[in-house]
mmCIF file of C-alpha atoms and ligand atoms in Angstrom:
data_model
loop_
_atom_site.group_PDB
_atom_site.id
_atom_site.type_symbol
_atom_site.label_atom_id
_atom_site.label_comp_id
_atom_site.label_asym_id
_atom_site.label_seq_id
_atom_site.Cartn_x
_atom_site.Cartn_y
_atom_site.Cartn_z
ATOM 1 C CA MET A 1 117.276 108.602 64.264
ATOM 2 C CA PRO A 2 115.193 111.578 63.003
ATOM 3 C CA LEU A 3 114.334 114.593 65.165
ATOM 4 C CA VAL A 4 112.026 113.550 68.014
ATOM 5 C CA ASN A 5 109.302 115.344 69.929
ATOM 6 C CA THR A 6 109.516 115.684 73.720
ATOM 7 C CA LYS A 7 106.984 113.027 74.734
ATOM 8 C CA GLU A 8 109.312 110.087 75.501
ATOM 9 C CA MET A 9 112.116 112.330 76.762
ATOM 10 C CA PHE A 10 109.851 113.875 79.388
ATOM 11 C CA LYS A 11 108.319 110.574 80.462
ATOM 12 C CA ALA A 12 111.791 109.118 81.104
ATOM 13 C CA ALA A 13 112.992 112.336 82.771
ATOM 14 C CA TYR A 14 110.001 112.469 85.127
ATOM 15 C CA GLU A 15 110.405 108.850 86.134
ATOM 16 C CA GLY A 16 114.187 109.136 86.407
ATOM 17 C CA GLY A 17 114.293 112.332 88.493
ATOM 18 C CA TYR A 18 116.347 114.316 86.001
ATOM 19 C CA ALA A 19 115.721 117.110 83.476
ATOM 20 C CA ILE A 20 116.534 117.637 79.813
ATOM 21 C CA GLY A 21 118.594 120.719 78.973
ATOM 22 C CA ALA A 22 116.903 123.069 76.528
ATOM 23 C CA PHE A 23 119.537 125.278 74.954
ATOM 24 C CA ASN A 24 118.951 128.262 72.652
ATOM 25 C CA VAL A 25 120.682 128.075 69.286
ATOM 26 C CA ASN A 26 121.466 130.935 66.910
ATOM 27 C CA ASN A 27 124.344 129.740 64.736
ATOM 28 C CA MET A 28 126.497 126.772 63.755
ATOM 29 C CA GLU A 29 129.123 127.086 66.487
ATOM 30 C CA ILE A 30 126.497 127.133 69.238
ATOM 31 C CA ILE A 31 124.782 124.049 67.802
ATOM 32 C CA GLN A 32 128.083 122.211 67.410
ATOM 33 C CA GLY A 33 129.233 123.065 70.946
ATOM 34 C CA ILE A 34 125.971 121.812 72.468
ATOM 35 C CA VAL A 35 125.753 118.568 70.527
ATOM 36 C CA GLU A 36 129.443 117.737 71.069
ATOM 37 C CA ALA A 37 128.707 117.873 74.811
ATOM 38 C CA GLY A 38 125.573 115.754 74.334
ATOM 39 C CA LYS A 39 127.521 113.209 72.325
ATOM 40 C CA LYS A 40 130.356 112.986 74.847
ATOM 41 C CA LEU A 41 127.944 112.472 77.759
ATOM 42 C CA ASN A 42 125.274 110.558 75.815
ATOM 43 C CA ALA A 43 122.530 113.028 76.745
ATOM 44 C CA PRO A 44 119.193 113.743 75.026
ATOM 45 C CA LEU A 45 118.882 117.393 73.992
ATOM 46 C CA ILE A 46 116.300 120.054 73.226
ATOM 47 C CA LEU A 47 117.580 122.726 70.841
ATOM 48 C CA ARG A 48 115.453 125.850 71.035
ATOM 49 C CA VAL A 49 114.942 128.505 68.415
ATOM 50 C CA SER A 50 113.378 131.821 69.396
ATOM 51 C CA LYS A 51 111.572 134.323 67.201
ATOM 52 C CA GLY A 52 114.753 136.406 67.422
ATOM 53 C CA ALA A 53 116.912 133.463 66.326
ATOM 54 C CA ARG A 54 114.696 132.868 63.283
ATOM 55 C CA ALA A 55 114.981 136.551 62.395
ATOM 56 C CA TYR A 56 118.772 136.469 62.889
ATOM 57 C CA ALA A 57 119.786 133.194 61.265
ATOM 58 C CA ASN A 58 116.785 132.260 59.069
ATOM 59 C CA HIS A 59 114.421 129.352 59.759
ATOM 60 C CA THR A 60 115.787 127.086 57.024
ATOM 61 C CA TYR A 61 119.448 127.523 57.971
ATOM 62 C CA LEU A 62 118.684 126.612 61.580
ATOM 63 C CA VAL A 63 116.558 123.571 60.688
ATOM 64 C CA LYS A 64 119.250 122.257 58.330
ATOM 65 C CA LEU A 65 122.002 122.803 60.900
ATOM 66 C CA VAL A 66 120.009 120.964 63.552
ATOM 67 C CA GLU A 67 119.246 118.145 61.115
ATOM 68 C CA ALA A 68 122.991 117.918 60.461
ATOM 69 C CA ALA A 69 123.564 117.682 64.231
ATOM 70 C CA VAL A 70 121.125 114.758 64.428
ATOM 71 C CA GLU A 71 122.844 113.018 61.538
ATOM 72 C CA GLU A 72 126.308 113.565 62.999
ATOM 73 C CA THR A 73 125.488 112.489 66.561
ATOM 74 C CA GLY A 74 122.579 110.031 66.353
ATOM 75 C CA LEU A 75 121.279 111.593 69.599
ATOM 76 C CA PRO A 76 117.580 112.024 70.403
ATOM 77 C CA ILE A 77 117.188 115.751 69.699
ATOM 78 C CA ALA A 78 113.986 117.811 69.729
ATOM 79 C CA LEU A 79 113.819 121.047 67.738
ATOM 80 C CA HIS A 80 111.649 123.409 69.743
ATOM 81 C CA LEU A 81 110.191 126.888 69.168
ATOM 82 C CA ASP A 82 110.959 129.066 72.191
ATOM 83 C CA HIS A 83 108.262 131.563 73.249
ATOM 84 C CA GLY A 84 106.010 131.190 70.215
ATOM 85 C CA PRO A 85 104.206 134.553 70.180
ATOM 86 C CA ASP A 86 101.153 133.591 68.097
ATOM 87 C CA PHE A 87 99.418 130.761 66.219
ATOM 88 C CA GLU A 88 100.972 131.720 62.858
ATOM 89 C CA THR A 89 104.562 131.451 64.146
ATOM 90 C CA CYS A 90 103.811 128.072 65.747
ATOM 91 C CA LYS A 91 102.162 126.826 62.547
ATOM 92 C CA SER A 92 105.097 127.978 60.454
ATOM 93 C CA CYS A 93 107.515 126.051 62.705
ATOM 94 C CA ILE A 94 105.302 122.937 62.767
ATOM 95 C CA ASP A 95 104.994 123.021 58.978
ATOM 96 C CA GLY A 96 108.728 123.746 58.701
ATOM 97 C CA GLY A 97 110.188 120.757 60.545
ATOM 98 C CA PHE A 98 110.082 121.591 64.281
ATOM 99 C CA THR A 99 109.076 118.720 66.567
ATOM 100 C CA SER A 100 107.996 120.817 69.545
ATOM 101 C CA VAL A 101 106.638 124.333 70.028
ATOM 102 C CA MET A 102 105.941 126.649 72.916
ATOM 103 C CA ILE A 103 102.943 128.921 72.677
ATOM 104 C CA ASP A 104 103.466 131.710 75.167
ATOM 105 C CA GLY A 105 100.097 133.143 76.112
ATOM 106 C CA SER A 106 101.260 133.916 79.650
ATOM 107 C CA HIS A 107 100.736 137.673 79.211
ATOM 108 C CA LEU A 108 97.109 137.198 78.083
ATOM 109 C CA PRO A 109 93.980 137.066 80.242
ATOM 110 C CA TYR A 110 93.480 133.447 81.403
ATOM 111 C CA GLU A 111 90.632 132.498 79.038
ATOM 112 C CA GLU A 112 92.502 133.947 76.037
ATOM 113 C CA ASN A 113 95.626 131.982 76.999
ATOM 114 C CA VAL A 114 93.499 128.800 77.159
ATOM 115 C CA ALA A 115 91.878 129.452 73.760
ATOM 116 C CA LEU A 116 95.150 130.304 71.967
ATOM 117 C CA THR A 117 97.045 127.393 73.519
ATOM 118 C CA LYS A 118 94.277 124.932 72.609
ATOM 119 C CA LYS A 119 94.287 126.169 69.009
ATOM 120 C CA VAL A 120 98.044 125.500 68.763
ATOM 121 C CA VAL A 121 97.731 122.102 70.491
ATOM 122 C CA ASP A 122 95.009 120.971 68.073
ATOM 123 C CA TYR A 123 97.161 121.838 65.061
ATOM 124 C CA ALA A 124 100.424 120.536 66.559
ATOM 125 C CA HIS A 125 99.045 117.188 67.721
ATOM 126 C CA ALA A 126 97.588 116.552 64.280
ATOM 127 C CA HIS A 127 101.210 116.786 63.055
ATOM 128 C CA GLY A 128 102.916 114.758 65.819
ATOM 129 C CA VAL A 129 104.379 117.886 67.442
ATOM 130 C CA THR A 130 104.375 118.421 71.226
ATOM 131 C CA VAL A 131 103.337 121.727 72.833
ATOM 132 C CA GLU A 132 104.492 123.675 75.888
ATOM 133 C CA GLY A 133 102.167 126.268 77.419
ATOM 134 C CA GLU A 134 102.880 128.831 80.118
ATOM 135 C CA LEU A 135 101.022 130.054 83.178
ATOM 136 C CA GLY A 136 102.417 132.872 85.307
ATOM 137 C CA GLN A 137 104.881 135.520 84.120
ATOM 138 C CA LEU A 138 108.643 135.653 84.546
ATOM 139 C CA ALA A 139 110.538 138.888 84.927
ATOM 140 C CA GLY A 140 113.357 139.792 82.550
ATOM 141 C CA VAL A 141 114.085 140.509 78.908
ATOM 142 C CA GLU A 142 113.308 138.196 75.982
ATOM 143 C CA ASP A 143 113.259 139.420 72.408
ATOM 144 C CA ASP A 144 111.290 142.685 72.390
ATOM 145 C CA VAL A 145 109.370 141.873 75.591
ATOM 146 C CA ASN A 146 110.654 143.292 78.859
ATOM 147 C CA VAL A 147 108.729 142.262 81.988
ATOM 148 C CA SER A 148 109.651 144.255 85.091
ATOM 149 C CA ALA A 149 109.956 142.532 88.479
ATOM 150 C CA GLU A 150 106.777 144.354 89.582
ATOM 151 C CA ASP A 151 104.760 142.986 86.640
ATOM 152 C CA ALA A 152 106.009 139.407 87.060
ATOM 153 C CA SER A 153 103.605 136.979 88.732
ATOM 154 C CA TYR A 154 103.982 133.511 90.205
ATOM 155 C CA THR A 155 101.932 130.672 88.743
ATOM 156 C CA ASN A 156 98.653 130.077 90.575
ATOM 157 C CA PRO A 157 98.548 126.323 91.370
ATOM 158 C CA ASP A 158 94.725 126.466 91.425
ATOM 159 C CA GLN A 159 94.729 127.147 87.665
ATOM 160 C CA VAL A 160 97.091 124.458 86.408
ATOM 161 C CA TYR A 161 94.748 121.451 86.289
ATOM 162 C CA ASP A 162 92.066 123.399 84.444
ATOM 163 C CA PHE A 163 94.646 124.836 82.005
ATOM 164 C CA VAL A 164 96.296 121.522 81.195
ATOM 165 C CA THR A 165 93.083 119.536 80.791
ATOM 166 C CA ARG A 166 91.322 122.165 78.685
ATOM 167 C CA THR A 167 94.267 122.891 76.379
ATOM 168 C CA GLY A 168 95.809 119.402 76.087
ATOM 169 C CA VAL A 169 99.379 120.759 76.405
ATOM 170 C CA ASP A 170 102.217 118.258 76.824
ATOM 171 C CA SER A 171 104.215 120.341 79.301
ATOM 172 C CA LEU A 172 103.754 123.517 81.317
ATOM 173 C CA ALA A 173 106.181 126.362 82.025
ATOM 174 C CA ILE A 174 105.606 127.893 85.445
ATOM 175 C CA ALA A 175 106.887 130.976 87.263
ATOM 176 C CA ILE A 176 108.477 130.235 90.646
ATOM 177 C CA GLY A 177 111.058 133.032 90.817
ATOM 178 C CA THR A 178 113.373 132.372 87.877
ATOM 179 C CA SER A 179 113.719 135.157 85.305
ATOM 180 C CA HIS A 180 115.199 135.747 81.870
ATOM 181 C CA GLY A 181 118.611 137.310 81.338
ATOM 182 C CA ALA A 182 121.766 137.794 83.410
ATOM 183 C CA TYR A 183 120.340 139.992 86.183
ATOM 184 C CA LYS A 184 117.967 137.727 88.067
ATOM 185 C CA PHE A 185 118.446 139.118 91.571
ATOM 186 C CA LYS A 186 119.563 142.473 92.907
ATOM 187 C CA PRO A 187 123.034 142.653 94.511
ATOM 188 C CA GLY A 188 122.666 141.619 98.164
ATOM 189 C CA GLN A 189 119.306 139.919 97.516
ATOM 190 C CA LYS A 190 119.165 136.249 98.539
ATOM 191 C CA PRO A 191 118.301 134.053 95.492
ATOM 192 C CA GLN A 192 115.110 132.140 96.212
ATOM 193 C CA LEU A 193 112.750 129.856 94.308
ATOM 194 C CA ARG A 194 109.185 129.048 95.367
ATOM 195 C CA PHE A 195 109.556 125.286 95.757
ATOM 196 C CA ASP A 196 106.215 125.302 97.603
ATOM 197 C CA ILE A 197 104.496 126.373 94.355
ATOM 198 C CA LEU A 198 106.350 123.712 92.351
ATOM 199 C CA GLU A 199 105.311 121.083 94.895
ATOM 200 C CA GLU A 200 101.669 122.208 94.842
ATOM 201 C CA VAL A 201 101.621 122.243 91.022
ATOM 202 C CA SER A 202 103.034 118.713 90.874
ATOM 203 C CA GLN A 203 100.423 117.492 93.345
ATOM 204 C CA LYS A 204 97.674 118.895 91.126
ATOM 205 C CA LEU A 205 99.295 117.335 88.030
ATOM 206 C CA PRO A 206 100.810 113.986 89.030
ATOM 207 C CA GLY A 207 103.355 112.739 86.482
ATOM 208 C CA PHE A 208 103.061 115.879 84.337
ATOM 209 C CA PRO A 209 106.269 117.521 83.015
ATOM 210 C CA ILE A 210 107.002 121.023 84.278
ATOM 211 C CA VAL A 211 109.349 123.484 82.564
ATOM 212 C CA LEU A 212 111.591 126.164 84.048
ATOM 213 C CA HIS A 213 112.478 129.160 81.920
ATOM 214 C CA GLY A 214 115.076 131.706 82.950
ATOM 215 C CA ALA A 215 117.189 129.005 84.565
ATOM 216 C CA SER A 216 120.732 130.143 83.852
ATOM 217 C CA SER A 217 123.011 130.301 86.843
ATOM 218 C CA VAL A 218 125.058 133.150 85.363
ATOM 219 C CA VAL A 219 128.174 131.135 86.229
ATOM 220 C CA PRO A 220 130.441 133.630 88.099
ATOM 221 C CA GLU A 221 133.658 132.294 86.525
ATOM 222 C CA PHE A 222 132.518 133.544 83.106
ATOM 223 C CA VAL A 223 131.185 136.868 84.371
ATOM 224 C CA GLU A 224 134.620 137.387 85.938
ATOM 225 C CA ILE A 225 136.407 136.676 82.642
ATOM 226 C CA ILE A 226 134.108 139.135 80.841
ATOM 227 C CA ASN A 227 134.776 141.786 83.498
ATOM 228 C CA ASN A 228 138.528 141.094 83.437
ATOM 229 C CA TYR A 229 138.703 141.517 79.665
ATOM 230 C CA GLY A 230 136.968 144.836 79.215
ATOM 231 C CA GLY A 231 133.327 143.845 79.820
ATOM 232 C CA GLU A 232 131.002 145.529 82.276
ATOM 233 C CA MET A 233 128.636 143.114 84.006
ATOM 234 C CA PRO A 234 129.336 143.757 87.679
ATOM 235 C CA ASP A 235 125.862 142.907 88.997
ATOM 236 C CA ALA A 236 125.048 139.758 86.988
ATOM 237 C CA ILE A 237 123.468 137.122 89.283
ATOM 238 C CA GLY A 238 121.704 133.839 88.398
ATOM 239 C CA ILE A 239 119.889 130.908 89.992
ATOM 240 C CA PRO A 240 122.122 128.777 92.260
ATOM 241 C CA GLU A 241 122.775 125.458 90.556
ATOM 242 C CA GLU A 242 121.805 123.365 93.567
ATOM 243 C CA MET A 243 118.286 124.862 93.398
ATOM 244 C CA LEU A 244 117.980 123.851 89.758
ATOM 245 C CA ARG A 245 119.227 120.341 90.567
ATOM 246 C CA GLN A 246 116.566 120.116 93.273
ATOM 247 C CA SER A 247 113.851 121.169 90.822
ATOM 248 C CA ALA A 248 115.060 118.529 88.319
ATOM 249 C CA GLN A 249 114.586 115.878 91.003
ATOM 250 C CA MET A 250 111.029 117.124 91.441
ATOM 251 C CA ALA A 251 108.557 117.566 88.530
ATOM 252 C CA VAL A 252 110.784 119.775 86.361
ATOM 253 C CA CYS A 253 111.685 117.878 83.168
ATOM 254 C CA LYS A 254 112.998 120.753 81.012
ATOM 255 C CA ILE A 255 115.413 123.457 82.094
ATOM 256 C CA ASN A 256 115.965 126.415 79.742
ATOM 257 C CA ILE A 257 119.466 127.783 79.444
ATOM 258 C CA ASP A 258 120.489 130.617 77.172
ATOM 259 C CA SER A 259 122.274 133.343 79.144
ATOM 260 C CA ASP A 260 124.947 130.934 80.424
ATOM 261 C CA LEU A 261 125.780 129.969 76.845
ATOM 262 C CA ARG A 262 125.984 133.622 75.825
ATOM 263 C CA LEU A 263 128.320 134.340 78.733
ATOM 264 C CA ALA A 264 130.579 131.369 77.996
ATOM 265 C CA MET A 265 130.857 132.274 74.330
ATOM 266 C CA THR A 266 131.422 135.986 74.914
ATOM 267 C CA ALA A 267 133.979 135.349 77.670
ATOM 268 C CA ALA A 268 135.969 133.042 75.368
ATOM 269 C CA ILE A 269 135.955 135.557 72.518
ATOM 270 C CA ARG A 270 136.872 138.525 74.732
ATOM 271 C CA LYS A 271 139.756 136.569 76.271
ATOM 272 C CA TYR A 272 141.020 135.312 72.922
ATOM 273 C CA MET A 273 140.932 138.739 71.289
ATOM 274 C CA ALA A 274 142.618 140.406 74.263
ATOM 275 C CA GLU A 275 145.406 137.816 74.230
ATOM 276 C CA ASN A 276 145.754 137.781 70.425
ATOM 277 C CA PRO A 277 145.093 141.359 69.305
ATOM 278 C CA SER A 278 146.582 140.851 65.841
ATOM 279 C CA HIS A 279 144.360 137.876 64.901
ATOM 280 C CA PHE A 280 141.452 138.460 62.562
ATOM 281 C CA ASP A 281 140.470 135.024 61.220
ATOM 282 C CA PRO A 282 137.015 134.309 62.745
ATOM 283 C CA ARG A 283 137.856 130.612 62.980
ATOM 284 C CA GLN A 284 140.589 131.449 65.467
ATOM 285 C CA TYR A 285 138.223 132.979 68.021
ATOM 286 C CA LEU A 286 135.096 130.954 67.190
ATOM 287 C CA LYS A 287 136.944 127.711 67.948
ATOM 288 C CA PRO A 288 137.509 128.544 71.642
ATOM 289 C CA ALA A 289 133.996 130.030 71.699
ATOM 290 C CA ARG A 290 132.546 126.703 70.509
ATOM 291 C CA GLU A 291 134.677 124.834 73.047
ATOM 292 C CA ALA A 292 133.399 127.132 75.790
ATOM 293 C CA ILE A 293 129.796 126.309 74.803
ATOM 294 C CA GLN A 294 130.641 122.604 74.924
ATOM 295 C CA GLY A 295 132.258 122.979 78.355
ATOM 296 C CA MET A 296 129.239 124.865 79.692
ATOM 297 C CA VAL A 297 126.771 122.253 78.420
ATOM 298 C CA GLU A 298 128.857 119.390 79.862
ATOM 299 C CA HIS A 299 128.906 121.235 83.173
ATOM 300 C CA LYS A 300 125.099 121.669 83.089
ATOM 301 C CA ILE A 301 124.485 118.019 82.211
ATOM 302 C CA ASN A 302 126.712 116.844 85.071
ATOM 303 C CA THR A 303 125.831 119.404 87.734
ATOM 304 C CA VAL A 304 122.262 120.564 87.114
ATOM 305 C CA LEU A 305 120.366 118.280 84.754
ATOM 306 C CA GLY A 306 121.472 114.736 85.573
ATOM 307 C CA CYS A 307 120.630 113.578 82.029
ATOM 308 C CA GLY A 308 124.058 112.158 81.121
ATOM 309 C CA GLY A 309 123.833 108.575 79.875
ATOM 310 C CA LYS A 310 120.068 108.891 79.213
ATOM 311 C CA ALA A 311 120.131 109.259 75.408
HETATM 312 O O1 G3H B 401 113.683 133.712 76.374
HETATM 313 C C1 G3H B 401 114.646 134.208 75.835
HETATM 314 C C2 G3H B 401 115.788 133.468 75.248
HETATM 315 O O2 G3H B 401 116.936 133.746 76.000
HETATM 316 C C3 G3H B 401 115.947 133.776 73.797
HETATM 317 O O3 G3H B 401 116.460 135.042 73.639
HETATM 318 O O4 G3H B 401 114.718 136.014 72.159
HETATM 319 O O5 G3H B 401 116.970 137.103 72.399
HETATM 320 O O6 G3H B 401 116.740 134.939 71.160
HETATM 321 P P1 G3H B 401 116.194 135.845 72.235
HETATM 322 P P1 13P B 402 118.092 132.383 80.728
HETATM 323 O O1 13P B 402 118.113 133.810 80.307
HETATM 324 O O2 13P B 402 118.097 132.252 82.234
HETATM 325 O O3 13P B 402 119.179 131.574 80.112
HETATM 326 O O4 13P B 402 116.703 131.735 80.238
HETATM 327 C C1 13P B 402 116.499 131.388 78.911
HETATM 328 C C2 13P B 402 115.071 131.069 78.610
HETATM 329 O O5 13P B 402 114.277 130.723 79.452
HETATM 330 C C3 13P B 402 114.670 131.190 77.219
HETATM 331 O O6 13P B 402 113.345 130.833 77.014
HETATM 332 ZN ZN1 ZN B 403 111.954 131.687 78.313
#
């Protein structure tokens, strides 16, 4: 099976009350860890490449690695641009083998977001590529953009129908209290998501796939390993997994996870190096790192996403 776009995946996920995991990829070990988990649990996957990942690993290397993952596993896998910053980046990914792109105009005035998103949709659909738009702004750090909690804004449900019908997007990322990175809530603050906004959005857009960014749970077990082996992340807090599971049973069809993969990988490497200080062959520490990625993705599929057995 070749790379697929997200159309059929999202239709099945919406109807089945589960979500597809969308995992950021930056190198071979991350890709292998994710797809091994997908293969073991027979889960469809979205592999996401950010602007930063393209700058780090090179577009062609990442496309070829993901194509190899498809060939090795036979799973339905979509290759998706994460937070496309402009039309040119989206076009370059569409022309260069991606099957899905996000155009992130969420920081723009509403009419400019509509115009830019529609321009990307027109080009993408002519090439069989699906498009994710965004309304509302998440807090947190992504690439070179840092949105403070004060500048973040929830999605306005009164805008979603107009945005989706005028742009023609295939899915919509909304802001309901998730945020990018490992510090989603302040210590002592009770984690909360605005399920009322999600519910209102889904009433305005029946059957339409919704996306959650910033949906890592910052799994405490891995933060603890990092802190125990010389790291310093005392205040890292994520979204409780039961809240994400609840959203997947509602209209959310795609859940974005990056920070949890970073934590799993870094924890495994820190632990390995601390326990084996004389080792210097990268394969020795990247093997447990890849296994940690696989374990994290299996955990997400079973606990949060519910997409096991749906490939
Ligand atoms: O939205 C942010 C993702 O975690 C990707 O992060 O832009 O540093 O690759 P990155
Ligand atoms: P996390 O930082 O919560 O993993 O979110 C990743 C994300 O949404 C990337 O687009
Ligand atoms: Zn994001």
